[in-house]
Every structure is written in C-alpha cells, then in structure tokens.
mmCIF file of C-alpha atoms in Angstrom:
data_model
loop_
_atom_site.group_PDB
_atom_site.id
_atom_site.type_symbol
_atom_site.label_atom_id
_atom_site.label_comp_id
_atom_site.label_asym_id
_atom_site.label_seq_id
_atom_site.Cartn_x
_atom_site.Cartn_y
_atom_site.Cartn_z
ATOM 1 C CA GLN A 1 27.769 5.199 -0.571
ATOM 2 C CA LYS A 2 25.545 3.449 -3.082
ATOM 3 C CA GLU A 3 24.217 0.090 -1.976
ATOM 4 C CA VAL A 4 25.249 -1.609 -5.225
ATOM 5 C CA GLU A 5 27.966 -0.041 -7.347
ATOM 6 C CA GLN A 6 28.961 -0.750 -10.918
ATOM 7 C CA ASN A 7 31.191 1.080 -13.344
ATOM 8 C CA SER A 8 28.851 2.535 -15.966
ATOM 9 C CA GLY A 9 31.322 1.930 -18.790
ATOM 10 C CA PRO A 10 31.229 1.543 -21.662
ATOM 11 C CA LEU A 11 33.495 -1.463 -21.440
ATOM 12 C CA SER A 12 34.807 -2.246 -24.906
ATOM 13 C CA VAL A 13 36.268 -5.656 -25.711
ATOM 14 C CA PRO A 14 37.158 -7.261 -29.038
ATOM 15 C CA GLU A 15 35.140 -10.198 -30.295
ATOM 16 C CA GLY A 16 36.409 -13.465 -28.818
ATOM 17 C CA ALA A 17 37.944 -11.824 -25.727
ATOM 18 C CA ILE A 18 36.902 -12.219 -22.099
ATOM 19 C CA ALA A 19 34.702 -9.445 -20.717
ATOM 20 C CA SER A 20 34.940 -8.869 -16.978
ATOM 21 C CA LEU A 21 32.134 -6.990 -15.243
ATOM 22 C CA ASN A 22 32.397 -6.012 -11.610
ATOM 23 C CA CYS A 23 30.013 -5.087 -8.827
ATOM 24 C CA THR A 24 30.462 -4.159 -5.170
ATOM 25 C CA TYR A 25 27.771 -4.013 -2.505
ATOM 26 C CA SER A 26 27.541 -2.423 0.909
ATOM 27 C CA ASP A 27 25.171 -4.672 2.904
ATOM 28 C CA ARG A 28 27.225 -7.391 4.575
ATOM 29 C CA VAL A 29 24.178 -9.577 5.251
ATOM 30 C CA SER A 30 23.306 -9.820 1.556
ATOM 31 C CA GLN A 31 22.477 -13.384 0.662
ATOM 32 C CA SER A 32 21.712 -13.618 -3.039
ATOM 33 C CA PHE A 33 23.329 -12.094 -6.081
ATOM 34 C CA PHE A 34 22.113 -11.820 -9.643
ATOM 35 C CA TRP A 35 23.280 -10.691 -13.033
ATOM 36 C CA TYR A 36 20.769 -9.439 -15.580
ATOM 37 C CA ARG A 37 21.362 -8.490 -19.203
ATOM 38 C CA GLN A 38 19.375 -5.608 -20.648
ATOM 39 C CA TYR A 39 19.377 -4.754 -24.326
ATOM 40 C CA SER A 40 18.584 -1.166 -25.244
ATOM 41 C CA GLY A 41 14.860 -0.492 -24.933
ATOM 42 C CA LYS A 42 14.128 -3.959 -23.520
ATOM 43 C CA SER A 43 13.520 -5.372 -20.068
ATOM 44 C CA PRO A 44 16.192 -7.119 -17.957
ATOM 45 C CA GLU A 45 16.770 -10.810 -18.552
ATOM 46 C CA LEU A 46 18.251 -13.027 -15.843
ATOM 47 C CA ILE A 47 21.634 -14.525 -16.748
ATOM 48 C CA MET A 48 23.029 -15.908 -13.510
ATOM 49 C CA SER A 49 22.341 -16.168 -9.819
ATOM 50 C CA ILE A 50 24.951 -17.012 -7.178
ATOM 51 C CA TYR A 51 24.559 -17.576 -3.460
ATOM 52 C CA SER A 52 27.858 -18.888 -2.062
ATOM 53 C CA ASN A 53 31.486 -17.868 -2.335
ATOM 54 C CA GLY A 54 33.376 -19.055 -5.359
ATOM 55 C CA ASP A 55 32.630 -19.489 -9.025
ATOM 56 C CA LYS A 56 29.507 -20.604 -10.823
ATOM 57 C CA GLU A 57 29.688 -21.414 -14.511
ATOM 58 C CA ASP A 58 26.903 -21.552 -17.085
ATOM 59 C CA GLY A 59 28.041 -21.851 -20.672
ATOM 60 C CA ARG A 60 30.172 -18.840 -21.568
ATOM 61 C CA PHE A 61 29.228 -17.053 -18.341
ATOM 62 C CA THR A 62 30.950 -17.347 -14.961
ATOM 63 C CA ALA A 63 29.770 -15.538 -11.865
ATOM 64 C CA GLN A 64 32.262 -15.040 -9.046
ATOM 65 C CA LEU A 65 31.333 -14.124 -5.471
ATOM 66 C CA ASN A 66 33.569 -12.987 -2.621
ATOM 67 C CA LYS A 67 31.445 -12.109 0.396
ATOM 68 C CA ALA A 68 34.424 -11.065 2.514
ATOM 69 C CA SER A 69 35.297 -8.407 -0.031
ATOM 70 C CA GLN A 70 31.633 -7.721 -0.846
ATOM 71 C CA TYR A 71 32.369 -8.220 -4.494
ATOM 72 C CA VAL A 72 30.626 -10.078 -7.281
ATOM 73 C CA SER A 73 31.733 -10.312 -10.890
ATOM 74 C CA LEU A 74 30.588 -11.722 -14.205
ATOM 75 C CA LEU A 75 32.999 -13.089 -16.789
ATOM 76 C CA ILE A 76 31.875 -13.587 -20.367
ATOM 77 C CA ARG A 77 34.200 -15.819 -22.380
ATOM 78 C CA ASP A 78 34.450 -15.700 -26.166
ATOM 79 C CA SER A 79 32.527 -12.430 -26.239
ATOM 80 C CA GLN A 80 30.192 -11.979 -29.202
ATOM 81 C CA PRO A 81 28.700 -8.806 -30.689
ATOM 82 C CA SER A 82 25.323 -10.109 -29.499
ATOM 83 C CA ASP A 83 26.616 -9.774 -25.920
ATOM 84 C CA SER A 84 26.639 -5.991 -26.352
ATOM 85 C CA ALA A 85 24.155 -4.790 -23.745
ATOM 86 C CA THR A 86 23.943 -3.278 -20.284
ATOM 87 C CA TYR A 87 24.578 -5.729 -17.456
ATOM 88 C CA LEU A 88 22.802 -5.121 -14.172
ATOM 89 C CA CYS A 89 24.056 -6.454 -10.875
ATOM 90 C CA ALA A 90 21.344 -7.116 -8.273
ATOM 91 C CA VAL A 91 21.764 -7.963 -4.619
ATOM 92 C CA ARG A 92 19.169 -9.349 -2.260
ATOM 93 C CA GLY A 93 19.531 -8.392 1.375
ATOM 94 C CA ARG A 94 17.028 -8.131 4.141
ATOM 95 C CA SER A 95 14.824 -5.200 5.054
ATOM 96 C CA GLY A 96 12.488 -6.097 7.895
ATOM 97 C CA GLY A 97 10.531 -9.162 6.867
ATOM 98 C CA TYR A 98 11.022 -8.534 3.170
ATOM 99 C CA GLN A 99 14.163 -9.402 1.292
ATOM 100 C CA LYS A 100 14.707 -6.326 -0.806
ATOM 101 C CA VAL A 101 16.517 -6.569 -4.133
ATOM 102 C CA THR A 102 18.738 -3.603 -4.961
ATOM 103 C CA PHE A 103 19.946 -3.046 -8.501
ATOM 104 C CA GLY A 104 23.091 -1.336 -9.662
ATOM 105 C CA THR A 105 22.951 1.210 -12.454
ATOM 106 C CA GLY A 106 24.541 -1.213 -14.880
ATOM 107 C CA THR A 107 27.694 -1.544 -16.977
ATOM 108 C CA LYS A 108 27.399 -1.054 -20.702
ATOM 109 C CA LEU A 109 29.376 -3.653 -22.636
ATOM 110 C CA GLN A 110 30.399 -3.158 -26.249
ATOM 111 C CA VAL A 111 31.864 -6.118 -28.128
ATOM 112 C CA ILE A 112 33.775 -4.918 -31.162
ATOM 113 C CA PRO A 113 33.674 -7.257 -34.220
ATOM 114 C CA ASP B 1 3.330 -19.972 -22.879
ATOM 115 C CA GLY B 2 4.211 -19.005 -19.324
ATOM 116 C CA GLY B 3 5.321 -15.479 -18.726
ATOM 117 C CA ILE B 4 4.659 -11.931 -17.697
ATOM 118 C CA THR B 5 2.776 -9.523 -19.910
ATOM 119 C CA GLN B 6 2.546 -5.773 -19.620
ATOM 120 C CA SER B 7 0.307 -3.433 -21.534
ATOM 121 C CA PRO B 8 0.389 -1.105 -23.209
ATOM 122 C CA LYS B 9 3.939 -1.097 -24.565
ATOM 123 C CA TYR B 10 3.844 2.672 -25.026
ATOM 124 C CA LEU B 11 1.593 5.110 -23.197
ATOM 125 C CA PHE B 12 1.207 8.836 -23.556
ATOM 126 C CA ARG B 13 -0.409 10.861 -20.827
ATOM 127 C CA LYS B 14 -1.436 14.447 -20.551
ATOM 128 C CA GLU B 15 -0.510 16.293 -17.401
ATOM 129 C CA GLY B 16 -3.178 15.929 -14.727
ATOM 130 C CA GLN B 17 -4.395 12.537 -15.930
ATOM 131 C CA ASN B 18 -4.258 9.251 -14.082
ATOM 132 C CA VAL B 19 -3.196 6.218 -16.096
ATOM 133 C CA THR B 20 -3.153 2.521 -15.258
ATOM 134 C CA LEU B 21 -0.459 0.104 -16.389
ATOM 135 C CA SER B 22 -1.381 -3.548 -16.632
ATOM 136 C CA CYS B 23 0.745 -6.481 -15.447
ATOM 137 C CA GLU B 24 -0.373 -10.097 -15.717
ATOM 138 C CA GLN B 25 1.549 -13.308 -14.999
ATOM 139 C CA ASN B 26 0.691 -16.966 -15.468
ATOM 140 C CA LEU B 27 3.760 -18.339 -13.687
ATOM 141 C CA ASN B 28 1.807 -19.008 -10.479
ATOM 142 C CA HIS B 29 4.143 -16.645 -8.649
ATOM 143 C CA ASP B 30 3.051 -15.255 -5.314
ATOM 144 C CA ALA B 31 5.169 -12.108 -5.351
ATOM 145 C CA MET B 32 4.892 -9.268 -7.830
ATOM 146 C CA TYR B 33 6.805 -6.007 -8.107
ATOM 147 C CA TRP B 34 6.749 -2.663 -9.889
ATOM 148 C CA TYR B 35 9.954 -0.848 -10.748
ATOM 149 C CA ARG B 36 10.735 2.380 -12.489
ATOM 150 C CA GLN B 37 13.842 2.854 -14.634
ATOM 151 C CA ASP B 38 15.229 6.246 -15.623
ATOM 152 C CA PRO B 39 18.304 6.829 -17.802
ATOM 153 C CA GLY B 40 21.509 6.484 -15.788
ATOM 154 C CA GLN B 41 19.700 5.152 -12.745
ATOM 155 C CA GLY B 42 19.160 1.696 -11.424
ATOM 156 C CA LEU B 43 15.752 0.137 -11.082
ATOM 157 C CA ARG B 44 13.817 1.707 -8.246
ATOM 158 C CA LEU B 45 11.088 -0.191 -6.428
ATOM 159 C CA ILE B 46 7.658 1.440 -6.427
ATOM 160 C CA TYR B 47 5.415 -1.201 -4.837
ATOM 161 C CA TYR B 48 5.530 -4.895 -4.135
ATOM 162 C CA SER B 49 3.049 -7.569 -3.189
ATOM 163 C CA GLN B 50 3.942 -10.894 -1.631
ATOM 164 C CA ILE B 51 0.426 -12.276 -1.535
ATOM 165 C CA VAL B 52 -3.049 -11.534 -2.839
ATOM 166 C CA ASN B 53 -4.831 -8.616 -1.152
ATOM 167 C CA ASP B 54 -1.612 -7.352 0.398
ATOM 168 C CA PHE B 55 0.969 -4.901 -0.916
ATOM 169 C CA GLN B 56 3.683 -2.675 0.475
ATOM 170 C CA LYS B 57 5.278 0.611 -0.534
ATOM 171 C CA GLY B 58 8.723 0.519 -2.023
ATOM 172 C CA ASP B 59 11.286 3.289 -2.143
ATOM 173 C CA ILE B 60 9.381 5.695 -4.414
ATOM 174 C CA ALA B 61 5.662 5.026 -3.873
ATOM 175 C CA GLU B 62 4.519 8.649 -3.796
ATOM 176 C CA GLY B 63 2.154 9.408 -6.660
ATOM 177 C CA TYR B 64 1.485 5.740 -7.418
ATOM 178 C CA SER B 65 -1.145 3.227 -6.322
ATOM 179 C CA VAL B 66 -1.630 -0.517 -6.831
ATOM 180 C CA SER B 67 -4.088 -3.300 -6.166
ATOM 181 C CA ARG B 68 -3.696 -7.051 -5.905
ATOM 182 C CA GLU B 69 -7.147 -8.593 -6.133
ATOM 183 C CA LYS B 70 -5.964 -11.639 -8.077
ATOM 184 C CA LYS B 71 -2.763 -13.624 -7.915
ATOM 185 C CA GLU B 72 -2.196 -13.128 -11.629
ATOM 186 C CA SER B 73 -2.653 -9.369 -11.770
ATOM 187 C CA PHE B 74 -0.896 -6.366 -10.247
ATOM 188 C CA PRO B 75 -1.953 -3.120 -11.978
ATOM 189 C CA LEU B 76 -0.147 0.145 -11.293
ATOM 190 C CA THR B 77 -1.877 3.524 -11.419
ATOM 191 C CA VAL B 78 0.252 6.578 -12.033
ATOM 192 C CA THR B 79 -1.654 9.480 -10.549
ATOM 193 C CA SER B 80 -1.472 13.171 -11.308
ATOM 194 C CA ALA B 81 0.380 13.577 -8.002
ATOM 195 C CA GLN B 82 3.467 11.927 -9.511
ATOM 196 C CA LYS B 83 5.662 14.891 -10.429
ATOM 197 C CA ASN B 84 7.840 13.319 -13.066
ATOM 198 C CA PRO B 85 6.181 10.167 -14.379
ATOM 199 C CA THR B 86 8.000 9.861 -17.709
ATOM 200 C CA ALA B 87 9.984 6.625 -17.380
ATOM 201 C CA PHE B 88 10.218 2.955 -18.302
ATOM 202 C CA TYR B 89 8.016 0.895 -15.977
ATOM 203 C CA LEU B 90 8.878 -2.734 -15.306
ATOM 204 C CA CYS B 91 6.749 -5.353 -13.638
ATOM 205 C CA ALA B 92 8.378 -8.445 -12.167
ATOM 206 C CA SER B 93 7.246 -11.575 -10.385
ATOM 207 C CA GLY B 94 8.854 -14.238 -8.251
ATOM 208 C CA GLY B 95 7.849 -17.320 -6.304
ATOM 209 C CA GLN B 96 7.238 -17.065 -2.555
ATOM 210 C CA GLY B 97 10.485 -17.633 -0.748
ATOM 211 C CA GLN B 98 12.418 -17.698 -3.985
ATOM 212 C CA ASP B 99 14.972 -15.048 -4.750
ATOM 213 C CA THR B 100 14.745 -14.667 -8.449
ATOM 214 C CA GLN B 101 12.623 -12.013 -10.110
ATOM 215 C CA TYR B 102 11.539 -12.271 -13.715
ATOM 216 C CA PHE B 103 10.587 -9.189 -15.669
ATOM 217 C CA GLY B 104 7.833 -8.367 -18.095
ATOM 218 C CA PRO B 105 8.576 -6.468 -21.321
ATOM 219 C CA GLY B 106 7.892 -3.052 -19.774
ATOM 220 C CA THR B 107 5.715 -0.022 -20.476
ATOM 221 C CA ARG B 108 7.250 3.234 -21.610
ATOM 222 C CA LEU B 109 5.214 6.150 -20.250
ATOM 223 C CA THR B 110 5.600 9.638 -21.649
ATOM 224 C CA VAL B 111 3.891 12.716 -20.270
ATOM 225 C CA LEU B 112 3.033 15.249 -22.942
#
C-alpha cells in the first residue's frame, strides 16, 4: 500500500464548477497535511496546509481533513482554466527524530472553458 | 526578494561524469531538502539537512552526495554511480520545527 494515494486523473471539470481532489494516507500518526499545485514543467507551489479535523478555507480553496478515515481533500470553487495543473498531496508523519514528508503522485486537473 | 534559487535550470551530462546542482536560499531556513521527480512518480527524498554541517540520507541517496557548509547553501552532486540520473531535481527549505516546505524552481538533468 502506498503511503499517500491520489487518483492520477485527469479530472476534467467545466469552468465555474467545483473541483474535488482526494487523498488518502496510511500512517495514522500523521500530523500535518499539505496541498501543492504544480504546473507542467514547474516546481510545486504550496496552496494549503491543514493540521486538525474539519475544513479550512482560503479564497476559492477549501481543505478538508478526516483523521479517523485518513482522508484529506481539496475543493476548488469556481474553477478557472488557470487552475489546470497537477495537485500534489503531502503528508508529514514521523520517522525517528525527523518528521518525514511523503508526497502523493498527484492528480491532474483540467478545467474546460 | 526572499526565496530559493537553483542553478542551472537545465543540465546535460555525459555518462561517467559527476555534476553538481546548486541550491541557495535567503529565507533564513534551517532545514533544506533535495527531491527527485520522475514522470508518474511522487517526489522522492534524496538528502535532507536540518542544520549546518549535518545532513541525512533520504529514501534514494545512492549515487548522490551533499554538503551543508553554510546555512544558505545545500549543493547536490550527482555522481557517476547514479544509474539513472535523468530527472527533475527539486530543492526545498523549511524553518526548524515548522512543517511547511517551499520549493525552488528546479533543475532538469539529462544524461546524454
């Protein structure tokens, strides 16, 4: 079982719709969760971080965390063509004295004009 | 401007050569990281350093070496022992005790 799993997509949504990106993780002691956006050929850019159960909103983005289900999601409201990118889920657990960050392989989002 | 810089942006290497990728940050971050990204795979950790003059192997350290002589700099050497070095290399940094990692623009290495 992969430590952090994401559907590779592509996930296609029409412009203006809500895009829902999902991520599951295997390490129950994971403490911190991140969503990064990566445009083709570019480096990842941090969008959101979330640490406790529930929702966290930042503009058009909402991160949702459910530690009991080991599930974290990212909702993008009013999706725009500029949101078309690969979204990486990252989870920070603990490995010895170092809190390792594990990245998923990413979900490719396509927003259709 | 605060940030992380990587150079060069593109690098071509002949088989059997060692090459060094540069990573510099002026964010005053204690921790720095090197990742490798291959198509269809997540980011894989090569090396990390939580403090100057100390670094640890990540998941795929074989064929790579690093140094951390200054807080601002964390260069990565890809040696000839690395069997398949063609990849996108990403450097990241983060504050001590803080979770978040911020990435540089990356170096795309191609072996000819």
